[in-house]
């Protein structure tokens, strides 16, 4: 019997609501928070199509259509900023996913529960640290006189200015993000591995399969749906290169390769008071992210018969 039929057989919706009103009451605060912070601010997107003047307000500022989008696309640095965002974000997604999967596979093979929990706790602890803290630590460690360069000097390698070199800045951001998040990302895969039947491993062992073959033919197929789901969800973050990390660790010397859309929007909107321009760039970024997410979901349904929404 369907839910509506059950509700009708017990006196309709009013009777159902009287029995379940506590559950709906619990939703009021979260729904209000989502409405206030996720939907009400959407009204501000109109300034992307206006010549916004704070003195006139959003309603009275004149409409200018696509002027600010054309202005952004005509800026000489805009294509480079989009490319920087794409390179850093894709690097973080790819290497972060690979590192999390490999770490989860290795940790799943550990039989000592105390050692396993200890390693897992240590590896996901950096996830809870602010980039302000991590940035301060690694800014010192990665300086030309820091611990990392002192270690490299033992092998005769010249000091590398990781955070001041356009050649090294992007790989450094990708590496630090991967180091910070791979332990946290592995939790999802470890949880998925617990749903794999132990009988499959026993049958594989009886057939002479070693650990590597068991991982390849049992563990990876067993978590393939989770991998697809996370890949689909991450596709929408292709233009999210990590505002807080970049803002804390970049400097004018690496703007050519380190400036991303979020930091560019921050400088244009808050520092230079170009509110309409920054809003237009932010809307452009959001639309592209939405299109990528919908496309990834379609491909996941088409080729793996798995849908997120």
mmCIF file of C-alpha atoms in Angstrom:
data_model
loop_
_atom_site.group_PDB
_atom_site.id
_atom_site.type_symbol
_atom_site.label_atom_id
_atom_site.label_comp_id
_atom_site.label_asym_id
_atom_site.label_seq_id
_atom_site.Cartn_x
_atom_site.Cartn_y
_atom_site.Cartn_z
ATOM 1 C CA UNK A 1 0.000 0.000 0.000
ATOM 2 C CA UNK A 2 1.417 3.361 -1.005
ATOM 3 C CA UNK A 3 1.997 6.221 1.450
ATOM 4 C CA UNK A 4 -0.979 8.335 0.202
ATOM 5 C CA UNK A 5 -3.282 5.294 0.420
ATOM 6 C CA UNK A 6 -2.170 4.589 3.990
ATOM 7 C CA UNK A 7 -2.733 8.258 4.894
ATOM 8 C CA UNK A 8 -6.249 8.193 3.412
ATOM 9 C CA UNK A 9 -7.138 4.955 5.185
ATOM 10 C CA UNK A 10 -6.182 6.483 8.543
ATOM 11 C CA UNK A 11 -8.166 9.683 8.245
ATOM 12 C CA UNK A 12 -6.360 11.761 5.663
ATOM 13 C CA UNK A 13 -3.457 14.140 5.916
ATOM 14 C CA UNK A 14 -4.712 15.979 9.004
ATOM 15 C CA UNK A 15 -4.726 12.766 11.018
ATOM 16 C CA UNK A 16 -1.311 11.824 9.636
ATOM 17 C CA UNK A 17 0.078 15.272 10.500
ATOM 18 C CA UNK A 18 -1.216 15.063 14.072
ATOM 19 C CA UNK A 19 0.735 11.851 14.549
ATOM 20 C CA UNK A 20 3.924 13.030 12.820
ATOM 21 C CA UNK A 21 3.997 16.781 13.531
ATOM 22 C CA UNK A 22 7.127 16.462 15.663
ATOM 23 C CA UNK A 23 9.111 15.295 12.638
ATOM 24 C CA UNK A 24 7.938 18.253 10.574
ATOM 25 C CA UNK A 25 8.683 20.610 13.464
ATOM 26 C CA UNK A 26 12.272 19.375 13.478
ATOM 27 C CA UNK A 27 12.569 20.436 9.837
ATOM 28 C CA UNK A 28 11.522 24.031 10.462
ATOM 29 C CA UNK A 29 14.894 25.377 11.643
ATOM 30 C CA UNK A 30 17.020 23.624 8.950
ATOM 31 C CA UNK A 31 14.533 24.685 6.272
ATOM 32 C CA UNK A 32 14.632 28.266 7.508
ATOM 33 C CA UNK A 33 18.442 28.296 7.505
ATOM 34 C CA UNK A 34 18.567 26.917 3.948
ATOM 35 C CA UNK A 35 15.961 29.439 2.801
ATOM 36 C CA UNK A 36 17.733 32.357 4.476
ATOM 37 C CA UNK A 37 21.287 31.599 3.366
ATOM 38 C CA UNK A 38 20.790 29.694 0.098
ATOM 39 C CA UNK A 39 17.695 31.107 -1.575
ATOM 40 C CA UNK A 40 17.148 34.662 -0.305
ATOM 41 C CA UNK A 41 20.657 35.778 -1.475
ATOM 42 C CA UNK A 42 19.795 34.633 -5.011
ATOM 43 C CA UNK A 43 17.894 37.886 -5.423
ATOM 44 C CA UNK A 44 21.238 39.687 -5.353
ATOM 45 C CA UNK A 45 22.167 38.069 -8.681
ATOM 46 C CA UNK A 46 20.210 40.828 -10.438
ATOM 47 C CA UNK A 47 23.139 43.198 -9.934
ATOM 48 C CA UNK A 48 25.070 41.134 -12.489
ATOM 49 C CA UNK A 49 22.715 42.668 -15.056
ATOM 50 C CA UNK A 50 22.741 46.178 -13.564
ATOM 51 C CA UNK A 51 25.178 49.036 -13.171
ATOM 52 C CA UNK A 52 24.933 48.634 -9.413
ATOM 53 C CA UNK A 53 25.294 51.710 -7.238
ATOM 54 C CA UNK A 54 25.033 51.123 -3.456
ATOM 55 C CA UNK A 55 23.466 54.541 -3.058
ATOM 56 C CA UNK A 56 20.650 53.688 -5.491
ATOM 57 C CA UNK A 57 20.194 50.116 -4.308
ATOM 58 C CA UNK A 58 19.463 46.993 -6.330
ATOM 59 C CA UNK A 59 15.977 48.098 -7.401
ATOM 60 C CA UNK A 60 16.882 51.557 -8.668
ATOM 61 C CA UNK A 61 20.233 50.813 -10.292
ATOM 62 C CA UNK A 62 19.965 50.917 -14.125
ATOM 63 C CA UNK A 63 19.798 47.708 -16.166
ATOM 64 C CA UNK A 64 22.755 47.122 -18.476
ATOM 65 C CA UNK A 65 22.003 43.610 -19.726
ATOM 66 C CA UNK A 66 25.098 41.492 -20.484
ATOM 67 C CA UNK A 67 27.549 44.384 -20.177
ATOM 68 C CA UNK A 68 29.477 42.973 -17.228
ATOM 69 C CA UNK A 69 29.725 39.488 -18.725
ATOM 70 C CA UNK A 70 31.206 40.999 -21.880
ATOM 71 C CA UNK A 71 33.539 43.112 -19.745
ATOM 72 C CA UNK A 72 34.787 40.021 -17.909
ATOM 73 C CA UNK A 73 35.350 38.032 -21.092
ATOM 74 C CA UNK A 74 37.200 40.962 -22.654
ATOM 75 C CA UNK A 75 39.652 41.258 -19.749
ATOM 76 C CA UNK A 76 43.118 40.084 -20.863
ATOM 77 C CA UNK A 77 43.706 37.991 -17.733
ATOM 78 C CA UNK A 78 40.283 36.335 -17.544
ATOM 79 C CA UNK A 79 41.023 33.318 -19.754
ATOM 80 C CA UNK A 80 44.221 32.667 -17.810
ATOM 81 C CA UNK A 81 42.332 32.851 -14.506
ATOM 82 C CA UNK A 82 39.735 30.361 -15.755
ATOM 83 C CA UNK A 83 42.531 28.064 -16.920
ATOM 84 C CA UNK A 84 44.311 28.320 -13.550
ATOM 85 C CA UNK A 85 41.068 27.467 -11.779
ATOM 86 C CA UNK A 86 40.474 24.462 -14.014
ATOM 87 C CA UNK A 87 44.019 23.085 -13.673
ATOM 88 C CA UNK A 88 44.162 23.407 -9.879
ATOM 89 C CA UNK A 89 40.617 22.110 -9.321
ATOM 90 C CA UNK A 90 40.993 19.102 -11.627
ATOM 91 C CA UNK A 91 44.355 18.274 -10.064
ATOM 92 C CA UNK A 92 42.801 18.337 -6.603
ATOM 93 C CA UNK A 93 39.858 16.167 -7.683
ATOM 94 C CA UNK A 94 41.926 13.564 -9.537
ATOM 95 C CA UNK A 95 44.801 13.202 -7.095
ATOM 96 C CA UNK A 96 42.473 13.524 -4.096
ATOM 97 C CA UNK A 97 40.247 10.714 -5.333
ATOM 98 C CA UNK A 98 43.160 8.449 -6.226
ATOM 99 C CA UNK A 99 44.917 9.047 -2.896
ATOM 100 C CA UNK A 100 41.712 8.420 -0.903
ATOM 101 C CA UNK A 101 40.940 5.188 -2.779
ATOM 102 C CA UNK A 102 44.503 3.839 -2.474
ATOM 103 C CA UNK A 103 44.674 4.713 1.217
ATOM 104 C CA UNK A 104 41.291 3.079 1.878
ATOM 105 C CA UNK A 105 42.405 -0.086 0.044
ATOM 106 C CA UNK A 106 45.623 -0.268 2.052
ATOM 107 C CA UNK A 107 43.923 0.446 5.361
ATOM 108 C CA UNK A 108 41.266 -2.150 4.635
ATOM 109 C CA UNK A 109 43.988 -4.796 4.502
ATOM 110 C CA UNK A 110 45.197 -3.983 8.035
ATOM 111 C CA UNK A 111 44.015 -6.639 10.488
ATOM 112 C CA UNK A 112 45.074 -4.941 13.742
ATOM 113 C CA UNK A 113 42.050 -2.805 14.747
ATOM 114 C CA UNK A 114 43.967 -0.559 17.170
ATOM 115 C CA UNK A 115 46.650 0.269 14.610
ATOM 116 C CA UNK A 116 43.986 0.750 11.935
ATOM 117 C CA UNK A 117 41.954 3.209 14.012
ATOM 118 C CA UNK A 118 45.085 5.093 15.076
ATOM 119 C CA UNK A 119 46.314 5.561 11.516
ATOM 120 C CA UNK A 120 42.853 6.581 10.325
ATOM 121 C CA UNK A 121 42.494 9.152 13.109
ATOM 122 C CA UNK A 122 45.896 10.672 12.393
ATOM 123 C CA UNK A 123 45.262 10.919 8.656
ATOM 124 C CA UNK A 124 41.842 12.555 8.802
ATOM 125 C CA UNK A 125 42.782 14.997 11.584
ATOM 126 C CA UNK A 126 44.178 17.636 9.127
ATOM 127 C CA UNK A 127 40.695 17.891 7.598
ATOM 128 C CA UNK A 128 39.525 19.736 10.708
ATOM 129 C CA UNK A 129 42.364 22.268 10.642
ATOM 130 C CA UNK A 130 41.775 25.684 9.117
ATOM 131 C CA UNK A 131 43.792 26.706 6.082
ATOM 132 C CA UNK A 132 44.884 29.715 8.115
ATOM 133 C CA UNK A 133 46.697 27.336 10.496
ATOM 134 C CA UNK A 134 47.995 25.024 7.786
ATOM 135 C CA UNK A 135 48.978 27.953 5.584
ATOM 136 C CA UNK A 136 51.004 29.522 8.378
ATOM 137 C CA UNK A 137 52.813 26.244 9.054
ATOM 138 C CA UNK A 138 53.601 25.422 5.433
ATOM 139 C CA UNK A 139 54.500 28.983 4.487
ATOM 140 C CA UNK A 140 57.374 28.623 6.930
ATOM 141 C CA UNK A 141 58.208 25.020 5.992
ATOM 142 C CA UNK A 142 58.225 25.737 2.238
ATOM 143 C CA UNK A 143 60.275 28.942 2.391
ATOM 144 C CA UNK A 144 63.774 28.941 0.909
ATOM 145 C CA UNK A 145 65.208 28.502 4.415
ATOM 146 C CA UNK A 146 62.478 26.141 5.629
ATOM 147 C CA UNK A 147 62.667 22.502 6.661
ATOM 148 C CA UNK A 148 61.777 21.181 3.196
ATOM 149 C CA UNK A 149 64.535 23.083 1.417
ATOM 150 C CA UNK A 150 67.031 22.222 4.137
ATOM 151 C CA UNK A 151 66.240 18.551 3.565
ATOM 152 C CA UNK A 152 66.566 18.936 -0.210
ATOM 153 C CA UNK A 153 69.889 20.692 0.343
ATOM 154 C CA UNK A 154 71.279 17.460 1.814
ATOM 155 C CA UNK A 155 71.054 16.015 -1.703
ATOM 156 C CA UNK A 156 72.631 19.048 -3.354
ATOM 157 C CA UNK A 157 69.317 20.482 -4.624
ATOM 158 C CA UNK A 158 69.101 24.251 -4.833
ATOM 159 C CA UNK A 159 66.400 25.922 -2.680
ATOM 160 C CA UNK A 160 62.970 26.038 -4.326
ATOM 161 C CA UNK A 161 60.597 28.927 -3.679
ATOM 162 C CA UNK A 162 57.448 26.780 -3.702
ATOM 163 C CA UNK A 163 55.013 29.595 -2.921
ATOM 164 C CA UNK A 164 56.749 32.270 -4.991
ATOM 165 C CA UNK A 165 57.402 30.370 -8.202
ATOM 166 C CA UNK A 166 54.843 30.190 -11.004
ATOM 167 C CA UNK A 167 56.271 26.800 -11.900
ATOM 168 C CA UNK A 168 55.788 25.271 -8.455
ATOM 169 C CA UNK A 169 52.729 27.024 -7.039
ATOM 170 C CA UNK A 170 50.009 24.910 -8.700
ATOM 171 C CA UNK A 171 51.588 21.507 -7.888
ATOM 172 C CA UNK A 172 52.135 22.703 -4.308
ATOM 173 C CA UNK A 173 48.451 23.636 -3.916
ATOM 174 C CA UNK A 174 47.322 20.285 -5.309
ATOM 175 C CA UNK A 175 49.707 18.354 -3.055
ATOM 176 C CA UNK A 176 48.703 20.218 0.106
ATOM 177 C CA UNK A 177 44.988 19.774 -0.599
ATOM 178 C CA UNK A 178 45.491 16.059 -1.244
ATOM 179 C CA UNK A 179 47.513 15.672 1.958
ATOM 180 C CA UNK A 180 44.864 17.500 3.975
ATOM 181 C CA UNK A 181 41.802 15.661 2.668
ATOM 182 C CA UNK A 182 42.776 12.118 1.601
ATOM 183 C CA UNK A 183 42.246 10.651 5.076
ATOM 184 C CA UNK A 184 38.798 12.190 5.353
ATOM 185 C CA UNK A 185 37.867 11.106 1.835
ATOM 186 C CA UNK A 186 38.888 7.519 2.590
ATOM 187 C CA UNK A 187 36.184 7.224 5.269
ATOM 188 C CA UNK A 188 33.449 6.915 2.639
ATOM 189 C CA UNK A 189 35.305 4.168 0.790
ATOM 190 C CA UNK A 190 36.083 2.277 3.988
ATOM 191 C CA UNK A 191 32.397 2.392 4.913
ATOM 192 C CA UNK A 192 31.501 1.039 1.471
ATOM 193 C CA UNK A 193 34.006 -1.793 1.854
ATOM 194 C CA UNK A 194 32.272 -3.000 5.031
ATOM 195 C CA UNK A 195 29.225 -3.872 2.897
ATOM 196 C CA UNK A 196 31.200 -6.329 0.779
ATOM 197 C CA UNK A 197 30.437 -9.888 1.821
ATOM 198 C CA UNK A 198 33.424 -11.711 3.418
ATOM 199 C CA UNK A 199 32.254 -14.854 1.602
ATOM 200 C CA UNK A 200 33.500 -13.361 -1.651
ATOM 201 C CA UNK A 201 37.033 -13.059 -0.279
ATOM 202 C CA UNK A 202 36.910 -16.590 1.130
ATOM 203 C CA UNK A 203 35.759 -17.963 -2.218
ATOM 204 C CA UNK A 204 38.509 -16.027 -4.020
ATOM 205 C CA UNK A 205 41.136 -17.345 -1.590
ATOM 206 C CA UNK A 206 39.941 -20.921 -2.188
ATOM 207 C CA UNK A 207 40.336 -20.317 -5.924
ATOM 208 C CA UNK A 208 43.935 -19.239 -5.351
ATOM 209 C CA UNK A 209 43.476 -15.487 -5.698
ATOM 210 C CA UNK A 210 45.986 -13.339 -3.820
ATOM 211 C CA UNK A 211 45.313 -10.020 -2.146
ATOM 212 C CA UNK A 212 45.952 -7.946 -5.247
ATOM 213 C CA UNK A 213 43.536 -9.996 -7.347
ATOM 214 C CA UNK A 214 40.933 -9.874 -4.568
ATOM 215 C CA UNK A 215 41.252 -6.105 -4.441
ATOM 216 C CA UNK A 216 40.984 -5.807 -8.218
ATOM 217 C CA UNK A 217 38.097 -8.239 -8.745
ATOM 218 C CA UNK A 218 36.122 -7.848 -5.491
ATOM 219 C CA UNK A 219 36.929 -4.687 -3.541
ATOM 220 C CA UNK A 220 37.077 -2.188 -6.406
ATOM 221 C CA UNK A 221 33.885 -3.470 -8.103
ATOM 222 C CA UNK A 222 32.222 -3.450 -4.683
ATOM 223 C CA UNK A 223 32.865 0.270 -4.196
ATOM 224 C CA UNK A 224 32.507 1.268 -7.850
ATOM 225 C CA UNK A 225 29.086 2.866 -7.275
ATOM 226 C CA UNK A 226 30.533 5.087 -4.532
ATOM 227 C CA UNK A 227 33.438 6.063 -6.777
ATOM 228 C CA UNK A 228 31.017 7.024 -9.558
ATOM 229 C CA UNK A 229 28.830 8.992 -7.134
ATOM 230 C CA UNK A 230 31.735 10.995 -5.728
ATOM 231 C CA UNK A 231 33.116 11.632 -9.207
ATOM 232 C CA UNK A 232 29.744 12.998 -10.303
ATOM 233 C CA UNK A 233 29.507 15.225 -7.242
ATOM 234 C CA UNK A 234 33.080 16.456 -7.696
ATOM 235 C CA UNK A 235 32.555 17.368 -11.345
ATOM 236 C CA UNK A 236 30.528 20.330 -10.144
ATOM 237 C CA UNK A 237 33.617 21.566 -8.284
ATOM 238 C CA UNK A 238 35.764 21.843 -11.395
ATOM 239 C CA UNK A 239 35.695 25.628 -11.046
ATOM 240 C CA UNK A 240 36.180 25.550 -7.257
ATOM 241 C CA UNK A 241 39.925 25.580 -6.770
ATOM 242 C CA UNK A 242 39.779 26.297 -3.036
ATOM 243 C CA UNK A 243 39.335 29.964 -2.200
ATOM 244 C CA UNK A 244 40.554 29.825 1.403
ATOM 245 C CA UNK A 245 43.697 27.852 0.576
ATOM 246 C CA UNK A 246 44.689 30.063 -2.362
ATOM 247 C CA UNK A 247 43.890 33.295 -0.521
ATOM 248 C CA UNK A 248 46.052 32.306 2.454
ATOM 249 C CA UNK A 249 49.027 31.039 0.459
ATOM 250 C CA UNK A 250 49.275 33.040 -2.771
ATOM 251 C CA UNK A 251 50.909 36.410 -3.410
ATOM 252 C CA UNK A 252 51.255 38.860 -6.332
ATOM 253 C CA UNK A 253 54.362 37.036 -7.559
ATOM 254 C CA UNK A 254 52.257 33.995 -8.547
ATOM 255 C CA UNK A 255 49.122 35.720 -9.851
ATOM 256 C CA UNK A 256 49.923 34.421 -13.341
ATOM 257 C CA UNK A 257 49.405 30.780 -12.310
ATOM 258 C CA UNK A 258 47.842 31.060 -8.856
ATOM 259 C CA UNK A 259 44.997 33.526 -9.348
ATOM 260 C CA UNK A 260 41.670 31.663 -9.580
ATOM 261 C CA UNK A 261 38.077 32.769 -10.110
ATOM 262 C CA UNK A 262 37.259 32.962 -6.396
ATOM 263 C CA UNK A 263 40.255 35.118 -5.517
ATOM 264 C CA UNK A 264 39.643 37.279 -8.579
ATOM 265 C CA UNK A 265 36.001 37.766 -7.520
ATOM 266 C CA UNK A 266 37.187 38.627 -4.008
ATOM 267 C CA UNK A 267 39.580 41.302 -5.252
ATOM 268 C CA UNK A 268 37.137 42.766 -7.760
ATOM 269 C CA UNK A 269 34.138 42.746 -5.440
ATOM 270 C CA UNK A 270 35.451 43.504 -1.961
ATOM 271 C CA UNK A 271 38.743 45.292 -2.600
ATOM 272 C CA UNK A 272 37.934 47.215 -5.802
ATOM 273 C CA UNK A 273 34.155 47.572 -5.135
ATOM 274 C CA UNK A 274 33.274 46.243 -8.627
ATOM 275 C CA UNK A 275 30.125 44.580 -7.335
ATOM 276 C CA UNK A 276 28.351 44.022 -10.646
ATOM 277 C CA UNK A 277 31.458 42.620 -12.343
ATOM 278 C CA UNK A 278 32.254 40.239 -9.502
ATOM 279 C CA UNK A 279 28.624 39.063 -9.357
ATOM 280 C CA UNK A 280 28.607 38.407 -13.099
ATOM 281 C CA UNK A 281 31.777 36.300 -12.839
ATOM 282 C CA UNK A 282 30.335 34.410 -9.879
ATOM 283 C CA UNK A 283 27.111 33.698 -11.786
ATOM 284 C CA UNK A 284 29.114 32.525 -14.795
ATOM 285 C CA UNK A 285 31.016 30.127 -12.548
ATOM 286 C CA UNK A 286 27.826 28.779 -10.937
ATOM 287 C CA UNK A 287 26.107 28.168 -14.282
ATOM 288 C CA UNK A 288 29.127 26.271 -15.643
ATOM 289 C CA UNK A 289 29.282 24.161 -12.453
ATOM 290 C CA UNK A 290 25.562 23.327 -12.769
ATOM 291 C CA UNK A 291 25.944 22.292 -16.410
ATOM 292 C CA UNK A 292 28.948 20.097 -15.567
ATOM 293 C CA UNK A 293 27.105 18.413 -12.684
ATOM 294 C CA UNK A 294 24.043 17.648 -14.829
ATOM 295 C CA UNK A 295 26.259 16.365 -17.644
ATOM 296 C CA UNK A 296 28.221 14.112 -15.271
ATOM 297 C CA UNK A 297 24.994 12.733 -13.820
ATOM 298 C CA UNK A 298 23.690 12.004 -17.323
ATOM 299 C CA UNK A 299 26.899 10.194 -18.268
ATOM 300 C CA UNK A 300 26.796 8.187 -15.026
ATOM 301 C CA UNK A 301 23.226 7.070 -15.809
ATOM 302 C CA UNK A 302 24.052 6.364 -19.442
ATOM 303 C CA UNK A 303 27.231 4.330 -19.005
ATOM 304 C CA UNK A 304 27.037 2.865 -15.472
ATOM 305 C CA UNK A 305 23.271 2.931 -14.823
ATOM 306 C CA UNK A 306 23.861 4.919 -11.640
ATOM 307 C CA UNK A 307 22.130 8.161 -10.797
ATOM 308 C CA UNK A 308 22.771 10.628 -8.007
ATOM 309 C CA UNK A 309 19.521 12.565 -8.524
#
